[in-house]
Amino acid sequence: MKFLITAFEPFGNDSKNPTMDVIKGLELPDVDTLVLPVTFNFFQDFTEAIEDKKYDYILHLGQGGGRNKITFEKVALNYMDARIADNNGDKPVNQPIVADGPDGLFTTLPIREIVIALQQKGYPASISYTAGTYVCNYIMYSSLHYFRDKSTKVGFVHIPYSPEQIVDKELPSMSIDLVKEIIKETIKILSLGSFQSEQVSLGETH
Ligand code: PCA
């Protein structure tokens, strides 16, 4: 199994992006890592960079400031509505990502099975039903759309702020070591490929 794990550069008012620290520690066989710019126009460069790699799994990581768990995204929307400019100064508002693309695309990772397995091991993981309307949603949608008829499976994981980022804020955080451990466990679960699909609900009522 070949994996690609991506991180993002810092953006907005944040001088760090914890995803960059997380991938630094992921020296594993069959796992490549890549840092992506926080811009709405780099997807073609991304596909060129990974053209001959034939990954089985691509796991994009993004900072989800304010989240209190590792969250596996269920759906990407064909929609950009940037509250702040990206790192190129672009700020697309109320626009589709792919003209004539489907309104939404579900992740092709078995996230229910992953989250159940992680929770059983005592890790704080859950499913999220919105990846926002900024660059994380853009990369998730673009990747799912690009790989829709290919064997590569695509997923997106938002991670909380790291403890040093919330020293002056009333927001949750998670240590980089714990995030790394959970991502390594996720890679292990996917590599073993033996999922339990229990009929428990991981849904939300709001
Ligand atoms: N988080 C942002 C973009 C880059 C990142 O790490 C987002 O959630 O859209």
PDB file of N, CA, C and O in Angstrom, residues 108-158:
ATOM      1  N   THR A 108     -13.820   8.867  -0.304  1.00  0.00           N
ATOM      2  CA  THR A 108     -13.747   7.465  -0.726  1.00  0.00           C
ATOM      3  C   THR A 108     -12.979   6.619   0.300  1.00  0.00           C
ATOM      4  O   THR A 108     -12.677   5.461   0.045  1.00  0.00           O
ATOM      5  N   LEU A 109     -12.678   7.202   1.443  1.00  0.00           N
ATOM      6  CA  LEU A 109     -12.079   6.427   2.546  1.00  0.00           C
ATOM      7  C   LEU A 109     -13.194   5.820   3.399  1.00  0.00           C
ATOM      8  O   LEU A 109     -14.233   6.457   3.577  1.00  0.00           O
ATOM      9  N   PRO A 110     -12.957   4.652   3.967  1.00  0.00           N
ATOM     10  CA  PRO A 110     -13.971   4.058   4.856  1.00  0.00           C
ATOM     11  C   PRO A 110     -13.943   4.729   6.232  1.00  0.00           C
ATOM     12  O   PRO A 110     -13.497   4.148   7.222  1.00  0.00           O
ATOM     13  N   ILE A 111     -14.443   5.987   6.288  1.00  0.00           N
ATOM     14  CA  ILE A 111     -14.226   6.765   7.521  1.00  0.00           C
ATOM     15  C   ILE A 111     -15.049   6.258   8.708  1.00  0.00           C
ATOM     16  O   ILE A 111     -14.631   6.379   9.846  1.00  0.00           O
ATOM     17  N   ARG A 112     -16.220   5.691   8.457  1.00  0.00           N
ATOM     18  CA  ARG A 112     -16.992   5.122   9.585  1.00  0.00           C
ATOM     19  C   ARG A 112     -16.170   4.053  10.293  1.00  0.00           C
ATOM     20  O   ARG A 112     -16.054   4.027  11.514  1.00  0.00           O
ATOM     21  N   GLU A 113     -15.628   3.152   9.464  1.00  0.00           N
ATOM     22  CA  GLU A 113     -14.869   2.028  10.012  1.00  0.00           C
ATOM     23  C   GLU A 113     -13.608   2.527  10.722  1.00  0.00           C
ATOM     24  O   GLU A 113     -13.246   2.044  11.790  1.00  0.00           O
ATOM     25  N   ILE A 114     -12.958   3.532  10.127  1.00  0.00           N
ATOM     26  CA  ILE A 114     -11.739   4.087  10.741  1.00  0.00           C
ATOM     27  C   ILE A 114     -12.084   4.710  12.090  1.00  0.00           C
ATOM     28  O   ILE A 114     -11.429   4.460  13.101  1.00  0.00           O
ATOM     29  N   VAL A 115     -13.149   5.537  12.103  1.00  0.00           N
ATOM     30  CA  VAL A 115     -13.497   6.253  13.337  1.00  0.00           C
ATOM     31  C   VAL A 115     -13.931   5.274  14.430  1.00  0.00           C
ATOM     32  O   VAL A 115     -13.534   5.404  15.588  1.00  0.00           O
ATOM     33  N   ILE A 116     -14.698   4.260  14.059  1.00  0.00           N
ATOM     34  CA  ILE A 116     -15.114   3.257  15.059  1.00  0.00           C
ATOM     35  C   ILE A 116     -13.873   2.558  15.621  1.00  0.00           C
ATOM     36  O   ILE A 116     -13.726   2.404  16.844  1.00  0.00           O
ATOM     37  N   ALA A 117     -12.953   2.179  14.745  1.00  0.00           N
ATOM     38  CA  ALA A 117     -11.741   1.480  15.213  1.00  0.00           C
ATOM     39  C   ALA A 117     -10.917   2.390  16.119  1.00  0.00           C
ATOM     40  O   ALA A 117     -10.410   1.960  17.166  1.00  0.00           O
ATOM     41  N   LEU A 118     -10.809   3.659  15.747  1.00  0.00           N
ATOM     42  CA  LEU A 118     -10.024   4.589  16.574  1.00  0.00           C
ATOM     43  C   LEU A 118     -10.698   4.807  17.932  1.00  0.00           C
ATOM     44  O   LEU A 118     -10.032   4.806  18.970  1.00  0.00           O
ATOM     45  N   GLN A 119     -12.022   4.976  17.912  1.00  0.00           N
ATOM     46  CA  GLN A 119     -12.734   5.193  19.188  1.00  0.00           C
ATOM     47  C   GLN A 119     -12.592   3.984  20.095  1.00  0.00           C
ATOM     48  O   GLN A 119     -12.422   4.109  21.307  1.00  0.00           O
ATOM     49  N   GLN A 120     -12.631   2.783  19.493  1.00  0.00           N
ATOM     50  CA  GLN A 120     -12.485   1.565  20.319  1.00  0.00           C
ATOM     51  C   GLN A 120     -11.116   1.501  20.981  1.00  0.00           C
ATOM     52  O   GLN A 120     -10.945   0.910  22.024  1.00  0.00           O
ATOM     53  N   LYS A 121     -10.130   2.115  20.337  1.00  0.00           N
ATOM     54  CA  LYS A 121      -8.790   2.155  20.934  1.00  0.00           C
ATOM     55  C   LYS A 121      -8.638   3.339  21.892  1.00  0.00           C
ATOM     56  O   LYS A 121      -7.552   3.591  22.411  1.00  0.00           O
ATOM     57  N   GLY A 122      -9.697   4.119  22.048  1.00  0.00           N
ATOM     58  CA  GLY A 122      -9.665   5.220  23.015  1.00  0.00           C
ATOM     59  C   GLY A 122      -9.170   6.542  22.444  1.00  0.00           C
ATOM     60  O   GLY A 122      -8.847   7.460  23.204  1.00  0.00           O
ATOM     61  N   TYR A 123      -9.138   6.657  21.129  1.00  0.00           N
ATOM     62  CA  TYR A 123      -8.680   7.911  20.530  1.00  0.00           C
ATOM     63  C   TYR A 123      -9.856   8.867  20.264  1.00  0.00           C
ATOM     64  O   TYR A 123     -10.927   8.422  19.847  1.00  0.00           O
ATOM     65  N   PRO A 124      -9.653  10.181  20.480  1.00  0.00           N
ATOM     66  CA  PRO A 124     -10.728  11.156  20.252  1.00  0.00           C
ATOM     67  C   PRO A 124     -10.881  11.488  18.762  1.00  0.00           C
ATOM     68  O   PRO A 124     -10.283  12.437  18.256  1.00  0.00           O
ATOM     69  N   ALA A 125     -11.675  10.662  18.071  1.00  0.00           N
ATOM     70  CA  ALA A 125     -11.892  10.852  16.631  1.00  0.00           C
ATOM     71  C   ALA A 125     -13.388  10.882  16.374  1.00  0.00           C
ATOM     72  O   ALA A 125     -14.158  10.247  17.086  1.00  0.00           O
ATOM     73  N   SER A 126     -13.800  11.632  15.352  1.00  0.00           N
ATOM     74  CA  SER A 126     -15.208  11.634  14.971  1.00  0.00           C
ATOM     75  C   SER A 126     -15.335  11.984  13.494  1.00  0.00           C
ATOM     76  O   SER A 126     -14.344  12.316  12.836  1.00  0.00           O
ATOM     77  N   ILE A 127     -16.582  11.883  13.000  1.00  0.00           N
ATOM     78  CA  ILE A 127     -16.851  12.265  11.609  1.00  0.00           C
ATOM     79  C   ILE A 127     -17.338  13.704  11.613  1.00  0.00           C
ATOM     80  O   ILE A 127     -18.083  14.114  12.502  1.00  0.00           O
ATOM     81  N   SER A 128     -16.888  14.463  10.618  1.00  0.00           N
ATOM     82  CA  SER A 128     -17.398  15.824  10.429  1.00  0.00           C
ATOM     83  C   SER A 128     -18.174  15.837   9.129  1.00  0.00           C
ATOM     84  O   SER A 128     -17.785  15.185   8.151  1.00  0.00           O
ATOM     85  N   TYR A 129     -19.271  16.601   9.128  1.00  0.00           N
ATOM     86  CA  TYR A 129     -20.111  16.673   7.929  1.00  0.00           C
ATOM     87  C   TYR A 129     -19.971  18.009   7.213  1.00  0.00           C
ATOM     88  O   TYR A 129     -20.766  18.316   6.340  1.00  0.00           O
ATOM     89  N   THR A 130     -18.967  18.786   7.598  1.00  0.00           N
ATOM     90  CA  THR A 130     -18.633  19.963   6.791  1.00  0.00           C
ATOM     91  C   THR A 130     -17.149  20.275   6.865  1.00  0.00           C
ATOM     92  O   THR A 130     -16.573  20.379   7.952  1.00  0.00           O
ATOM     93  N   ALA A 131     -16.552  20.394   5.697  1.00  0.00           N
ATOM     94  CA  ALA A 131     -15.128  20.735   5.602  1.00  0.00           C
ATOM     95  C   ALA A 131     -14.954  22.229   5.359  1.00  0.00           C
ATOM     96  O   ALA A 131     -13.867  22.689   5.017  1.00  0.00           O
ATOM     97  N   GLY A 132     -16.061  23.005   5.523  1.00  0.00           N
ATOM     98  CA  GLY A 132     -15.989  24.453   5.312  1.00  0.00           C
ATOM     99  C   GLY A 132     -16.078  24.813   3.840  1.00  0.00           C
ATOM    100  O   GLY A 132     -16.471  23.992   2.991  1.00  0.00           O
ATOM    101  N   THR A 133     -15.727  26.065   3.540  1.00  0.00           N
ATOM    102  CA  THR A 133     -15.824  26.556   2.152  1.00  0.00           C
ATOM    103  C   THR A 133     -14.516  27.221   1.742  1.00  0.00           C
ATOM    104  O   THR A 133     -14.479  28.052   0.833  1.00  0.00           O
ATOM    105  N   TYR A 134     -13.446  26.853   2.453  1.00  0.00           N
ATOM    106  CA  TYR A 134     -12.142  27.494   2.200  1.00  0.00           C
ATOM    107  C   TYR A 134     -11.216  26.503   1.476  1.00  0.00           C
ATOM    108  O   TYR A 134     -11.687  25.596   0.784  1.00  0.00           O
ATOM    109  N   VAL A 135      -9.907  26.643   1.659  1.00  0.00           N
ATOM    110  CA  VAL A 135      -8.950  25.871   0.853  1.00  0.00           C
ATOM    111  C   VAL A 135      -8.981  24.367   1.170  1.00  0.00           C
ATOM    112  O   VAL A 135      -8.740  23.539   0.290  1.00  0.00           O
ATOM    113  N   CYS A 136      -9.315  24.000   2.405  1.00  0.00           N
ATOM    114  CA  CYS A 136      -9.372  22.567   2.734  1.00  0.00           C
ATOM    115  C   CYS A 136     -10.478  21.883   1.937  1.00  0.00           C
ATOM    116  O   CYS A 136     -10.288  20.812   1.371  1.00  0.00           O
ATOM    117  N   ASN A 137     -11.652  22.515   1.915  1.00  0.00           N
ATOM    118  CA  ASN A 137     -12.749  21.962   1.119  1.00  0.00           C
ATOM    119  C   ASN A 137     -12.372  21.947  -0.361  1.00  0.00           C
ATOM    120  O   ASN A 137     -12.674  20.996  -1.088  1.00  0.00           O
ATOM    121  N   TYR A 138     -11.656  22.984  -0.809  1.00  0.00           N
ATOM    122  CA  TYR A 138     -11.226  23.072  -2.214  1.00  0.00           C
ATOM    123  C   TYR A 138     -10.321  21.890  -2.584  1.00  0.00           C
ATOM    124  O   TYR A 138     -10.516  21.245  -3.616  1.00  0.00           O
ATOM    125  N   ILE A 139      -9.340  21.585  -1.735  1.00  0.00           N
ATOM    126  CA  ILE A 139      -8.419  20.489  -2.073  1.00  0.00           C
ATOM    127  C   ILE A 139      -9.140  19.152  -1.981  1.00  0.00           C
ATOM    128  O   ILE A 139      -8.943  18.255  -2.805  1.00  0.00           O
ATOM    129  N   MET A 140     -10.010  19.018  -0.974  1.00  0.00           N
ATOM    130  CA  MET A 140     -10.734  17.749  -0.835  1.00  0.00           C
ATOM    131  C   MET A 140     -11.621  17.505  -2.056  1.00  0.00           C
ATOM    132  O   MET A 140     -11.619  16.431  -2.643  1.00  0.00           O
ATOM    133  N   TYR A 141     -12.382  18.529  -2.448  1.00  0.00           N
ATOM    134  CA  TYR A 141     -13.267  18.369  -3.606  1.00  0.00           C
ATOM    135  C   TYR A 141     -12.448  18.108  -4.872  1.00  0.00           C
ATOM    136  O   TYR A 141     -12.752  17.200  -5.651  1.00  0.00           O
ATOM    137  N   SER A 142     -11.389  18.899  -5.070  1.00  0.00           N
ATOM    138  CA  SER A 142     -10.582  18.770  -6.297  1.00  0.00           C
ATOM    139  C   SER A 142      -9.966  17.379  -6.381  1.00  0.00           C
ATOM    140  O   SER A 142      -9.947  16.763  -7.448  1.00  0.00           O
ATOM    141  N   SER A 143      -9.454  16.872  -5.252  1.00  0.00           N
ATOM    142  CA  SER A 143      -8.837  15.533  -5.242  1.00  0.00           C
ATOM    143  C   SER A 143      -9.872  14.452  -5.526  1.00  0.00           C
ATOM    144  O   SER A 143      -9.636  13.549  -6.319  1.00  0.00           O
ATOM    145  N   LEU A 144     -11.026  14.550  -4.840  1.00  0.00           N
ATOM    146  CA  LEU A 144     -12.064  13.529  -5.047  1.00  0.00           C
ATOM    147  C   LEU A 144     -12.539  13.551  -6.498  1.00  0.00           C
ATOM    148  O   LEU A 144     -12.777  12.505  -7.100  1.00  0.00           O
ATOM    149  N   HIS A 145     -12.661  14.743  -7.058  1.00  0.00           N
ATOM    150  CA  HIS A 145     -13.119  14.858  -8.438  1.00  0.00           C
ATOM    151  C   HIS A 145     -12.061  14.291  -9.396  1.00  0.00           C
ATOM    152  O   HIS A 145     -12.376  13.499 -10.288  1.00  0.00           O
ATOM    153  N   TYR A 146     -10.807  14.621  -9.162  1.00  0.00           N
ATOM    154  CA  TYR A 146      -9.728  14.160 -10.042  1.00  0.00           C
ATOM    155  C   TYR A 146      -9.583  12.633 -10.001  1.00  0.00           C
ATOM    156  O   TYR A 146      -9.349  11.993 -11.022  1.00  0.00           O
ATOM    157  N   PHE A 147      -9.705  12.055  -8.825  1.00  0.00           N
ATOM    158  CA  PHE A 147      -9.483  10.605  -8.676  1.00  0.00           C
ATOM    159  C   PHE A 147     -10.793   9.803  -8.750  1.00  0.00           C
ATOM    160  O   PHE A 147     -10.808   8.635  -8.417  1.00  0.00           O
ATOM    161  N   ARG A 148     -11.893  10.434  -9.233  1.00  0.00           N
ATOM    162  CA  ARG A 148     -13.192   9.756  -9.126  1.00  0.00           C
ATOM    163  C   ARG A 148     -13.267   8.448  -9.906  1.00  0.00           C
ATOM    164  O   ARG A 148     -13.982   7.540  -9.507  1.00  0.00           O
ATOM    165  N   ASP A 149     -12.540   8.348 -11.037  1.00  0.00           N
ATOM    166  CA  ASP A 149     -12.581   7.084 -11.790  1.00  0.00           C
ATOM    167  C   ASP A 149     -11.274   6.311 -11.647  1.00  0.00           C
ATOM    168  O   ASP A 149     -10.957   5.463 -12.468  1.00  0.00           O
ATOM    169  N   LYS A 150     -10.496   6.641 -10.634  1.00  0.00           N
ATOM    170  CA  LYS A 150      -9.209   5.969 -10.444  1.00  0.00           C
ATOM    171  C   LYS A 150      -9.249   5.174  -9.144  1.00  0.00           C
ATOM    172  O   LYS A 150     -10.174   5.311  -8.350  1.00  0.00           O
ATOM    173  N   SER A 151      -8.235   4.348  -8.944  1.00  0.00           N
ATOM    174  CA  SER A 151      -8.278   3.468  -7.757  1.00  0.00           C
ATOM    175  C   SER A 151      -7.829   4.183  -6.477  1.00  0.00           C
ATOM    176  O   SER A 151      -8.082   3.695  -5.386  1.00  0.00           O
ATOM    177  N   THR A 152      -7.190   5.337  -6.607  1.00  0.00           N
ATOM    178  CA  THR A 152      -6.713   6.060  -5.416  1.00  0.00           C
ATOM    179  C   THR A 152      -7.888   6.521  -4.553  1.00  0.00           C
ATOM    180  O   THR A 152      -8.827   7.138  -5.055  1.00  0.00           O
ATOM    181  N   LYS A 153      -7.819   6.215  -3.271  1.00  0.00           N
ATOM    182  CA  LYS A 153      -8.861   6.650  -2.324  1.00  0.00           C
ATOM    183  C   LYS A 153      -8.411   7.949  -1.645  1.00  0.00           C
ATOM    184  O   LYS A 153      -7.230   8.086  -1.286  1.00  0.00           O
ATOM    185  N   VAL A 154      -9.362   8.859  -1.466  1.00  0.00           N
ATOM    186  CA  VAL A 154      -9.021  10.196  -0.969  1.00  0.00           C
ATOM    187  C   VAL A 154      -9.806  10.524   0.305  1.00  0.00           C
ATOM    188  O   VAL A 154     -11.018  10.295   0.364  1.00  0.00           O
ATOM    189  N   GLY A 155      -9.092  11.069   1.277  1.00  0.00           N
ATOM    190  CA  GLY A 155      -9.767  11.506   2.496  1.00  0.00           C
ATOM    191  C   GLY A 155      -9.185  12.806   3.015  1.00  0.00           C
ATOM    192  O   GLY A 155      -8.077  13.218   2.611  1.00  0.00           O
ATOM    193  N   PHE A 156      -9.950  13.456   3.890  1.00  0.00           N
ATOM    194  CA  PHE A 156      -9.498  14.712   4.491  1.00  0.00           C
ATOM    195  C   PHE A 156      -9.723  14.658   6.001  1.00  0.00           C
ATOM    196  O   PHE A 156     -10.794  14.258   6.466  1.00  0.00           O
ATOM    197  N   VAL A 157      -8.689  15.061   6.736  1.00  0.00           N
ATOM    198  CA  VAL A 157      -8.766  15.044   8.202  1.00  0.00           C
ATOM    199  C   VAL A 157      -8.441  16.435   8.732  1.00  0.00           C
ATOM    200  O   VAL A 157      -7.371  16.990   8.427  1.00  0.00           O
ATOM    201  N   HIS A 158      -9.383  17.012   9.493  1.00  0.00           N
ATOM    202  CA  HIS A 158      -9.091  18.278  10.171  1.00  0.00           C
ATOM    203  C   HIS A 158      -8.569  17.984  11.568  1.00  0.00           C
ATOM    204  O   HIS A 158      -9.119  17.150  12.283  1.00  0.00           O
TER     205      HIS A 158
END
